């Protein structure tokens, strides 16, 4: 595995862990990933073998497409920014299979959460799937709860794509 691939994988793991635990992706983590992707591109060491044009298009499409979901309040801003930084790493051609994989995982998360919420056989699992409670925040009544850690699922789908998806 190339050094850039290892760096990308560590970044993906950090994003997934942070998003699963906090249901948010901090700006410093997104910016670090974008800077590392730009450095990998600059040194010609991109683990996804995407060039500048594909990577920049991936960033624009990744950010722009998920921005529609943010505008309708269906997704958090961290997910949108992460998708833009992820596009820099993977390029335009890898975004569709990664989005499909992440969306399937997020859909399974939703179905499991709804089923367990309705039939609470495992109440601790419902709490884990729902994420941390944010009742102490002053803006809690105006914000929608973030049940689905979509950036984490994007990161997991990307990691799977790195390991299995690019093989011929």
Short mmCIF file of N, CA and C in Angstrom, two decimals:
data_model
loop_
_atom_site.label_atom_id
_atom_site.label_comp_id
_atom_site.label_asym_id
_atom_site.label_seq_id
_atom_site.Cartn_x
_atom_site.Cartn_y
_atom_site.Cartn_z
N UNK A 1 0.85 -1.17 0.00
CA UNK A 1 0.00 0.00 0.00
C UNK A 1 0.90 1.24 0.00
N UNK A 2 0.61 2.18 -0.86
CA UNK A 2 1.37 3.42 -0.94
C UNK A 2 1.18 4.23 0.35
N UNK A 3 2.15 5.12 0.59
CA UNK A 3 2.06 5.98 1.78
C UNK A 3 0.81 6.84 1.74
N UNK A 4 0.47 7.36 0.56
CA UNK A 4 -0.73 8.21 0.44
C UNK A 4 -1.99 7.40 0.72
N UNK A 5 -1.99 6.14 0.32
CA UNK A 5 -3.15 5.29 0.60
C UNK A 5 -3.30 5.06 2.10
N UNK A 6 -2.19 4.90 2.79
CA UNK A 6 -2.23 4.73 4.24
C UNK A 6 -2.74 5.99 4.91
N UNK A 7 -2.26 7.14 4.46
CA UNK A 7 -2.71 8.42 5.01
C UNK A 7 -4.21 8.59 4.77
N UNK A 8 -4.66 8.29 3.57
CA UNK A 8 -6.09 8.40 3.25
C UNK A 8 -6.91 7.47 4.12
N UNK A 9 -6.44 6.24 4.29
CA UNK A 9 -7.18 5.27 5.11
C UNK A 9 -7.25 5.74 6.57
N UNK A 10 -6.17 6.28 7.10
CA UNK A 10 -6.19 6.79 8.47
C UNK A 10 -7.16 7.96 8.60
N UNK A 11 -7.20 8.83 7.59
CA UNK A 11 -8.14 9.95 7.60
C UNK A 11 -9.59 9.44 7.56
N UNK A 12 -9.84 8.44 6.73
CA UNK A 12 -11.19 7.87 6.64
C UNK A 12 -11.61 7.25 7.97
N UNK A 13 -10.69 6.57 8.63
CA UNK A 13 -10.99 5.96 9.93
C UNK A 13 -11.30 7.04 10.96
N UNK A 14 -10.50 8.11 10.97
CA UNK A 14 -10.74 9.20 11.91
C UNK A 14 -12.11 9.84 11.69
N UNK A 15 -12.47 10.06 10.43
CA UNK A 15 -13.78 10.64 10.13
C UNK A 15 -14.90 9.70 10.57
N UNK A 16 -14.75 8.42 10.26
CA UNK A 16 -15.80 7.46 10.62
C UNK A 16 -15.99 7.39 12.13
N UNK A 17 -14.90 7.30 12.86
CA UNK A 17 -14.99 7.21 14.33
C UNK A 17 -15.61 8.48 14.90
N UNK A 18 -15.14 9.63 14.43
CA UNK A 18 -15.66 10.89 14.94
C UNK A 18 -17.15 11.03 14.63
N UNK A 19 -17.56 10.71 13.40
CA UNK A 19 -18.96 10.87 13.02
C UNK A 19 -19.85 9.87 13.75
N UNK A 20 -19.40 8.65 13.92
CA UNK A 20 -20.21 7.67 14.67
C UNK A 20 -20.40 8.11 16.12
N UNK A 21 -19.34 8.65 16.73
CA UNK A 21 -19.41 9.02 18.14
C UNK A 21 -20.14 10.34 18.37
N UNK A 22 -19.90 11.34 17.52
CA UNK A 22 -20.42 12.69 17.77
C UNK A 22 -21.54 13.12 16.83
N UNK A 23 -21.73 12.40 15.74
CA UNK A 23 -22.69 12.75 14.69
C UNK A 23 -22.37 14.11 14.06
N UNK A 24 -21.08 14.38 13.93
CA UNK A 24 -20.61 15.56 13.26
C UNK A 24 -19.17 15.33 12.83
N UNK A 25 -18.74 16.10 11.82
CA UNK A 25 -17.36 16.04 11.34
C UNK A 25 -16.79 17.44 11.49
N UNK A 26 -15.77 17.62 12.31
CA UNK A 26 -15.25 18.98 12.53
C UNK A 26 -14.51 19.51 11.30
N UNK A 27 -14.50 20.82 11.18
CA UNK A 27 -13.85 21.46 10.03
C UNK A 27 -12.37 21.13 9.95
N UNK A 28 -11.68 21.06 11.08
CA UNK A 28 -10.24 20.78 11.05
C UNK A 28 -9.96 19.42 10.43
N UNK A 29 -10.85 18.46 10.64
CA UNK A 29 -10.65 17.13 10.08
C UNK A 29 -10.92 17.12 8.57
N UNK A 30 -11.93 17.85 8.14
CA UNK A 30 -12.22 17.99 6.71
C UNK A 30 -11.08 18.70 6.00
N UNK A 31 -10.63 19.81 6.58
CA UNK A 31 -9.54 20.58 5.97
C UNK A 31 -8.23 19.79 5.92
N UNK A 32 -7.97 19.01 6.96
CA UNK A 32 -6.77 18.16 6.94
C UNK A 32 -6.83 17.15 5.80
N UNK A 33 -7.99 16.54 5.61
CA UNK A 33 -8.14 15.59 4.52
C UNK A 33 -8.00 16.24 3.15
N UNK A 34 -8.57 17.43 3.00
CA UNK A 34 -8.46 18.14 1.73
C UNK A 34 -7.00 18.53 1.46
N UNK A 35 -6.31 19.01 2.48
CA UNK A 35 -4.90 19.38 2.30
C UNK A 35 -4.04 18.17 1.96
N UNK A 36 -4.30 17.05 2.61
CA UNK A 36 -3.55 15.83 2.31
C UNK A 36 -3.84 15.33 0.90
N UNK A 37 -5.09 15.46 0.48
CA UNK A 37 -5.43 15.05 -0.89
C UNK A 37 -4.72 15.92 -1.91
N UNK A 38 -4.69 17.22 -1.65
CA UNK A 38 -3.99 18.14 -2.56
C UNK A 38 -2.49 17.84 -2.59
N UNK A 39 -1.93 17.52 -1.43
CA UNK A 39 -0.50 17.16 -1.39
C UNK A 39 -0.24 15.88 -2.17
N UNK A 40 -1.11 14.89 -2.02
CA UNK A 40 -0.95 13.63 -2.76
C UNK A 40 -1.05 13.89 -4.26
N UNK A 41 -1.97 14.75 -4.65
CA UNK A 41 -2.10 15.10 -6.07
C UNK A 41 -0.86 15.84 -6.55
N UNK A 42 -0.36 16.76 -5.74
CA UNK A 42 0.81 17.54 -6.11
C UNK A 42 2.06 16.70 -6.31
N UNK A 43 2.19 15.66 -5.49
CA UNK A 43 3.35 14.77 -5.60
C UNK A 43 3.10 13.61 -6.57
N UNK A 44 1.94 13.58 -7.19
CA UNK A 44 1.61 12.51 -8.13
C UNK A 44 1.48 11.15 -7.46
N UNK A 45 1.00 11.17 -6.22
CA UNK A 45 0.94 9.95 -5.42
C UNK A 45 -0.49 9.66 -4.95
N UNK A 46 -1.48 10.04 -5.74
CA UNK A 46 -2.87 9.82 -5.36
C UNK A 46 -3.18 8.32 -5.39
N UNK A 47 -3.68 7.77 -4.28
CA UNK A 47 -3.93 6.32 -4.23
C UNK A 47 -5.05 5.86 -5.17
N UNK A 48 -5.86 6.77 -5.65
CA UNK A 48 -6.96 6.41 -6.55
C UNK A 48 -6.60 6.67 -8.01
N UNK A 49 -5.37 7.09 -8.25
CA UNK A 49 -4.88 7.36 -9.60
C UNK A 49 -5.76 8.33 -10.37
N UNK A 50 -6.34 9.28 -9.66
CA UNK A 50 -7.12 10.30 -10.34
C UNK A 50 -6.24 11.53 -10.53
N UNK A 51 -6.38 12.18 -11.65
CA UNK A 51 -5.61 13.37 -11.93
C UNK A 51 -6.27 14.60 -11.35
N UNK A 52 -5.65 15.74 -11.62
CA UNK A 52 -6.17 17.00 -11.09
C UNK A 52 -7.59 17.28 -11.55
N UNK A 53 -7.83 17.10 -12.83
CA UNK A 53 -9.15 17.42 -13.39
C UNK A 53 -10.24 16.55 -12.76
N UNK A 54 -9.99 15.25 -12.67
CA UNK A 54 -10.97 14.34 -12.08
C UNK A 54 -11.17 14.62 -10.59
N UNK A 55 -10.08 14.91 -9.89
CA UNK A 55 -10.19 15.17 -8.45
C UNK A 55 -10.94 16.47 -8.17
N UNK A 56 -10.64 17.51 -8.93
CA UNK A 56 -11.36 18.76 -8.72
C UNK A 56 -12.84 18.62 -9.09
N UNK A 57 -13.11 17.88 -10.16
CA UNK A 57 -14.51 17.62 -10.52
C UNK A 57 -15.19 16.79 -9.43
N UNK A 58 -14.48 15.83 -8.87
CA UNK A 58 -15.03 15.03 -7.77
C UNK A 58 -15.36 15.88 -6.56
N UNK A 59 -14.49 16.84 -6.26
CA UNK A 59 -14.74 17.73 -5.12
C UNK A 59 -15.97 18.60 -5.37
N UNK A 60 -16.07 19.15 -6.56
CA UNK A 60 -17.21 20.02 -6.89
C UNK A 60 -18.52 19.23 -6.89
N UNK A 61 -18.51 18.08 -7.53
CA UNK A 61 -19.73 17.26 -7.60
C UNK A 61 -20.10 16.72 -6.21
N UNK A 62 -19.10 16.23 -5.47
CA UNK A 62 -19.36 15.71 -4.13
C UNK A 62 -19.97 16.76 -3.22
N UNK A 63 -19.38 17.94 -3.22
CA UNK A 63 -19.89 19.03 -2.40
C UNK A 63 -21.25 19.52 -2.92
N UNK A 64 -21.32 19.75 -4.23
CA UNK A 64 -22.53 20.32 -4.82
C UNK A 64 -23.75 19.44 -4.70
N UNK A 65 -23.58 18.14 -4.92
CA UNK A 65 -24.72 17.24 -4.86
C UNK A 65 -25.28 17.14 -3.44
N UNK A 66 -24.38 16.98 -2.47
CA UNK A 66 -24.86 16.86 -1.08
C UNK A 66 -25.33 18.20 -0.52
N UNK A 67 -24.89 19.30 -1.14
CA UNK A 67 -25.37 20.62 -0.72
C UNK A 67 -26.89 20.73 -0.89
N UNK A 68 -27.42 20.04 -1.88
CA UNK A 68 -28.88 20.02 -2.06
C UNK A 68 -29.58 19.40 -0.84
N UNK A 69 -28.99 18.36 -0.28
CA UNK A 69 -29.58 17.71 0.89
C UNK A 69 -29.43 18.59 2.13
N UNK A 70 -28.32 19.33 2.20
CA UNK A 70 -28.15 20.27 3.31
C UNK A 70 -29.17 21.41 3.21
N UNK A 71 -29.41 21.89 2.01
CA UNK A 71 -30.36 22.98 1.81
C UNK A 71 -31.77 22.59 2.22
N UNK A 72 -32.10 21.32 2.10
CA UNK A 72 -33.42 20.84 2.52
C UNK A 72 -33.41 20.30 3.95
N UNK A 73 -32.30 20.54 4.66
CA UNK A 73 -32.13 20.15 6.07
C UNK A 73 -32.18 18.64 6.28
N UNK A 74 -31.82 17.89 5.27
CA UNK A 74 -31.78 16.44 5.40
C UNK A 74 -30.39 15.92 5.78
N UNK A 75 -29.41 16.81 5.74
CA UNK A 75 -28.03 16.39 5.98
C UNK A 75 -27.30 17.54 6.67
N UNK A 76 -26.30 17.18 7.44
CA UNK A 76 -25.51 18.18 8.13
C UNK A 76 -24.43 18.77 7.23
N UNK A 77 -23.93 19.93 7.61
CA UNK A 77 -22.90 20.61 6.83
C UNK A 77 -21.59 19.83 6.81
N UNK A 78 -21.28 19.13 7.89
CA UNK A 78 -20.05 18.33 7.94
C UNK A 78 -20.04 17.23 6.90
N UNK A 79 -21.19 16.62 6.67
CA UNK A 79 -21.30 15.58 5.65
C UNK A 79 -21.02 16.16 4.26
N UNK A 80 -21.52 17.35 4.02
CA UNK A 80 -21.36 18.00 2.72
C UNK A 80 -19.88 18.37 2.50
N UNK A 81 -19.28 18.98 3.50
CA UNK A 81 -17.87 19.37 3.38
C UNK A 81 -16.97 18.14 3.24
N UNK A 82 -17.29 17.08 3.98
CA UNK A 82 -16.51 15.86 3.87
C UNK A 82 -16.62 15.27 2.46
N UNK A 83 -17.80 15.32 1.86
CA UNK A 83 -17.98 14.79 0.51
C UNK A 83 -17.12 15.57 -0.49
N UNK A 84 -16.98 16.87 -0.28
CA UNK A 84 -16.10 17.65 -1.15
C UNK A 84 -14.65 17.25 -1.01
N UNK A 85 -14.18 17.10 0.23
CA UNK A 85 -12.80 16.67 0.46
C UNK A 85 -12.59 15.24 -0.04
N UNK A 86 -13.58 14.41 0.13
CA UNK A 86 -13.48 13.03 -0.36
C UNK A 86 -13.35 13.00 -1.88
N UNK A 87 -14.09 13.88 -2.56
CA UNK A 87 -13.99 13.97 -4.01
C UNK A 87 -12.58 14.29 -4.48
N UNK A 88 -11.85 15.08 -3.69
CA UNK A 88 -10.45 15.36 -4.03
C UNK A 88 -9.61 14.09 -4.01
N UNK A 89 -9.89 13.22 -3.08
CA UNK A 89 -9.13 11.97 -3.00
C UNK A 89 -9.52 11.00 -4.11
N UNK A 90 -10.81 10.76 -4.29
CA UNK A 90 -11.25 9.65 -5.13
C UNK A 90 -11.46 10.02 -6.59
N UNK A 91 -11.69 11.29 -6.88
CA UNK A 91 -11.98 11.68 -8.25
C UNK A 91 -13.44 11.44 -8.59
N UNK A 92 -13.80 11.89 -9.77
CA UNK A 92 -15.20 11.85 -10.18
C UNK A 92 -15.71 10.43 -10.42
N UNK A 93 -14.89 9.59 -11.03
CA UNK A 93 -15.38 8.26 -11.45
C UNK A 93 -15.69 7.34 -10.27
N UNK A 94 -15.06 7.53 -9.12
CA UNK A 94 -15.31 6.64 -7.98
C UNK A 94 -16.46 7.10 -7.10
N UNK A 95 -16.95 8.33 -7.31
CA UNK A 95 -17.99 8.85 -6.43
C UNK A 95 -19.28 8.05 -6.49
N UNK A 96 -19.72 7.66 -7.66
CA UNK A 96 -21.00 6.96 -7.77
C UNK A 96 -21.01 5.64 -7.00
N UNK A 97 -20.05 4.73 -7.20
CA UNK A 97 -20.09 3.49 -6.41
C UNK A 97 -19.94 3.74 -4.91
N UNK A 98 -19.17 4.76 -4.53
CA UNK A 98 -19.03 5.07 -3.11
C UNK A 98 -20.34 5.60 -2.55
N UNK A 99 -21.02 6.49 -3.28
CA UNK A 99 -22.31 7.00 -2.84
C UNK A 99 -23.34 5.88 -2.73
N UNK A 100 -23.34 4.98 -3.68
CA UNK A 100 -24.30 3.87 -3.62
C UNK A 100 -24.05 3.03 -2.38
N UNK A 101 -22.79 2.67 -2.15
CA UNK A 101 -22.46 1.86 -0.96
C UNK A 101 -22.82 2.58 0.33
N UNK A 102 -22.48 3.85 0.43
CA UNK A 102 -22.78 4.63 1.64
C UNK A 102 -24.28 4.77 1.84
N UNK A 103 -25.00 4.98 0.76
CA UNK A 103 -26.46 5.14 0.87
C UNK A 103 -27.13 3.84 1.29
N UNK A 104 -26.63 2.72 0.81
CA UNK A 104 -27.18 1.43 1.24
C UNK A 104 -26.94 1.21 2.74
N UNK A 105 -25.72 1.54 3.21
CA UNK A 105 -25.44 1.40 4.64
C UNK A 105 -26.29 2.36 5.46
N UNK A 106 -26.44 3.61 5.00
CA UNK A 106 -27.27 4.57 5.72
C UNK A 106 -28.74 4.14 5.73
N UNK A 107 -29.19 3.57 4.63
CA UNK A 107 -30.57 3.06 4.58
C UNK A 107 -30.77 1.91 5.55
N UNK A 108 -29.81 1.01 5.63
CA UNK A 108 -29.90 -0.10 6.58
C UNK A 108 -29.89 0.43 8.02
N UNK A 109 -29.08 1.45 8.28
CA UNK A 109 -29.05 2.09 9.59
C UNK A 109 -30.44 2.64 9.94
N UNK A 110 -31.05 3.33 8.98
CA UNK A 110 -32.38 3.92 9.19
C UNK A 110 -33.44 2.87 9.47
N UNK A 111 -33.45 1.83 8.66
CA UNK A 111 -34.45 0.77 8.82
C UNK A 111 -34.28 0.07 10.17
N UNK A 112 -33.03 -0.21 10.53
CA UNK A 112 -32.78 -0.87 11.81
C UNK A 112 -33.19 0.04 12.96
N UNK A 113 -32.84 1.33 12.87
CA UNK A 113 -33.21 2.27 13.92
C UNK A 113 -34.72 2.37 14.07
N UNK A 114 -35.43 2.50 12.95
CA UNK A 114 -36.89 2.60 13.01
C UNK A 114 -37.53 1.33 13.56
N UNK A 115 -37.03 0.18 13.13
CA UNK A 115 -37.57 -1.08 13.62
C UNK A 115 -37.33 -1.25 15.12
N UNK A 116 -36.13 -0.95 15.56
CA UNK A 116 -35.83 -1.11 16.98
C UNK A 116 -36.52 -0.04 17.83
N UNK A 117 -36.77 1.11 17.25
CA UNK A 117 -37.50 2.16 17.98
C UNK A 117 -38.95 1.73 18.17
N UNK A 118 -39.49 1.08 17.15
CA UNK A 118 -40.88 0.64 17.23
C UNK A 118 -41.04 -0.58 18.13
N UNK A 119 -40.12 -1.52 18.01
CA UNK A 119 -40.12 -2.74 18.82
C UNK A 119 -38.83 -2.78 19.63
N UNK A 120 -38.82 -2.17 20.81
CA UNK A 120 -37.57 -1.97 21.55
C UNK A 120 -37.05 -3.24 22.25
N UNK A 121 -36.64 -4.22 21.46
CA UNK A 121 -36.04 -5.41 22.04
C UNK A 121 -34.65 -5.11 22.59
N UNK A 122 -33.96 -4.20 21.94
CA UNK A 122 -32.60 -3.85 22.34
C UNK A 122 -32.51 -2.33 22.50
N UNK A 123 -32.99 -1.80 23.64
CA UNK A 123 -33.02 -0.34 23.80
C UNK A 123 -31.64 0.31 23.75
N UNK A 124 -30.60 -0.38 24.19
CA UNK A 124 -29.27 0.21 24.13
C UNK A 124 -28.80 0.36 22.68
N UNK A 125 -29.18 -0.57 21.82
CA UNK A 125 -28.83 -0.46 20.41
C UNK A 125 -29.55 0.71 19.77
N UNK A 126 -30.79 0.96 20.16
CA UNK A 126 -31.53 2.12 19.64
C UNK A 126 -30.80 3.40 20.01
N UNK A 127 -30.35 3.49 21.26
CA UNK A 127 -29.62 4.68 21.70
C UNK A 127 -28.31 4.83 20.94
N UNK A 128 -27.63 3.73 20.69
CA UNK A 128 -26.36 3.78 19.96
C UNK A 128 -26.59 4.23 18.51
N UNK A 129 -27.64 3.71 17.89
CA UNK A 129 -27.94 4.09 16.51
C UNK A 129 -28.40 5.54 16.40
N UNK A 130 -29.04 6.05 17.45
CA UNK A 130 -29.54 7.41 17.43
C UNK A 130 -28.44 8.44 17.64
N UNK A 131 -27.35 8.05 18.24
CA UNK A 131 -26.24 8.98 18.45
C UNK A 131 -26.35 9.67 19.79
N UNK A 132 -25.42 10.58 20.07
CA UNK A 132 -25.39 11.25 21.37
C UNK A 132 -26.55 12.22 21.54
N UNK A 133 -26.96 12.39 22.78
CA UNK A 133 -28.01 13.34 23.10
C UNK A 133 -27.43 14.74 23.10
N UNK A 134 -28.14 15.69 22.53
CA UNK A 134 -27.67 17.07 22.45
C UNK A 134 -28.65 18.01 23.18
N UNK A 135 -29.29 17.54 24.23
CA UNK A 135 -30.30 18.36 24.90
C UNK A 135 -29.71 19.54 25.64
N UNK A 136 -28.42 19.52 25.98
CA UNK A 136 -27.84 20.62 26.74
C UNK A 136 -27.45 21.81 25.87
N UNK A 137 -27.45 21.66 24.55
CA UNK A 137 -27.08 22.76 23.67
C UNK A 137 -28.19 23.79 23.60
N UNK A 138 -27.81 25.06 23.50
CA UNK A 138 -28.81 26.12 23.48
C UNK A 138 -29.62 26.12 22.19
N UNK A 139 -29.05 25.61 21.08
CA UNK A 139 -29.79 25.62 19.82
C UNK A 139 -30.48 24.28 19.54
N UNK A 140 -30.61 23.44 20.54
CA UNK A 140 -31.18 22.11 20.35
C UNK A 140 -32.61 22.13 19.80
N UNK A 141 -33.51 23.02 20.26
CA UNK A 141 -34.87 22.96 19.73
C UNK A 141 -34.98 23.29 18.24
N UNK A 142 -34.06 24.08 17.70
CA UNK A 142 -34.17 24.47 16.30
C UNK A 142 -33.50 23.48 15.36
N UNK A 143 -32.61 22.64 15.86
CA UNK A 143 -31.88 21.70 15.02
C UNK A 143 -32.59 20.35 14.97
N UNK A 144 -32.52 19.72 13.81
CA UNK A 144 -33.02 18.35 13.69
C UNK A 144 -31.98 17.41 14.25
N UNK A 145 -32.42 16.34 14.89
CA UNK A 145 -31.44 15.37 15.36
C UNK A 145 -30.78 14.67 14.18
N UNK A 146 -29.50 14.40 14.29
CA UNK A 146 -28.74 13.72 13.24
C UNK A 146 -28.62 12.25 13.63
N UNK A 147 -29.50 11.45 13.07
CA UNK A 147 -29.52 10.02 13.40
C UNK A 147 -28.50 9.28 12.55
N UNK A 148 -28.39 9.63 11.28
CA UNK A 148 -27.54 8.90 10.34
C UNK A 148 -26.17 9.57 10.23
N UNK A 149 -25.10 8.86 10.57
CA UNK A 149 -23.75 9.42 10.40
C UNK A 149 -23.28 9.19 8.96
N UNK A 150 -23.79 10.01 8.04
CA UNK A 150 -23.55 9.75 6.62
C UNK A 150 -22.08 9.87 6.22
N UNK A 151 -21.35 10.80 6.82
CA UNK A 151 -19.92 10.91 6.51
C UNK A 151 -19.20 9.62 6.90
N UNK A 152 -19.60 9.02 8.00
CA UNK A 152 -18.99 7.76 8.42
C UNK A 152 -19.25 6.67 7.39
N UNK A 153 -20.46 6.64 6.86
CA UNK A 153 -20.77 5.63 5.85
C UNK A 153 -20.05 5.92 4.53
N UNK A 154 -19.88 7.19 4.19
CA UNK A 154 -19.06 7.53 3.02
C UNK A 154 -17.62 7.07 3.23
N UNK A 155 -17.10 7.27 4.43
CA UNK A 155 -15.73 6.85 4.74
C UNK A 155 -15.59 5.33 4.67
N UNK A 156 -16.56 4.62 5.21
CA UNK A 156 -16.51 3.15 5.16
C UNK A 156 -16.62 2.63 3.74
N UNK A 157 -17.50 3.22 2.96
CA UNK A 157 -17.64 2.81 1.56
C UNK A 157 -16.37 3.10 0.77
N UNK A 158 -15.72 4.22 1.08
CA UNK A 158 -14.47 4.55 0.41
C UNK A 158 -13.37 3.57 0.80
N UNK A 159 -13.29 3.23 2.07
CA UNK A 159 -12.29 2.25 2.51
C UNK A 159 -12.52 0.90 1.82
N UNK A 160 -13.77 0.50 1.73
CA UNK A 160 -14.08 -0.75 1.02
C UNK A 160 -13.70 -0.65 -0.45
N UNK A 161 -13.96 0.50 -1.06
CA UNK A 161 -13.60 0.72 -2.46
C UNK A 161 -12.08 0.65 -2.65
N UNK A 162 -11.35 1.18 -1.67
CA UNK A 162 -9.88 1.14 -1.75
C UNK A 162 -9.38 -0.30 -1.72
N UNK A 163 -10.01 -1.12 -0.91
CA UNK A 163 -9.54 -2.49 -0.72
C UNK A 163 -10.07 -3.42 -1.83
N UNK A 164 -11.37 -3.34 -2.13
CA UNK A 164 -11.96 -4.33 -3.04
C UNK A 164 -12.46 -3.76 -4.36
N UNK A 165 -12.91 -2.54 -4.39
CA UNK A 165 -13.61 -2.03 -5.55
C UNK A 165 -12.77 -1.76 -6.77
N UNK A 166 -11.50 -1.47 -6.59
CA UNK A 166 -10.67 -1.09 -7.72
C UNK A 166 -9.95 -2.27 -8.35
N UNK A 167 -10.16 -3.46 -7.82
CA UNK A 167 -9.51 -4.63 -8.38
C UNK A 167 -10.17 -5.04 -9.68
N UNK A 168 -9.37 -5.45 -10.62
CA UNK A 168 -9.91 -5.87 -11.93
C UNK A 168 -10.24 -7.33 -11.95
#
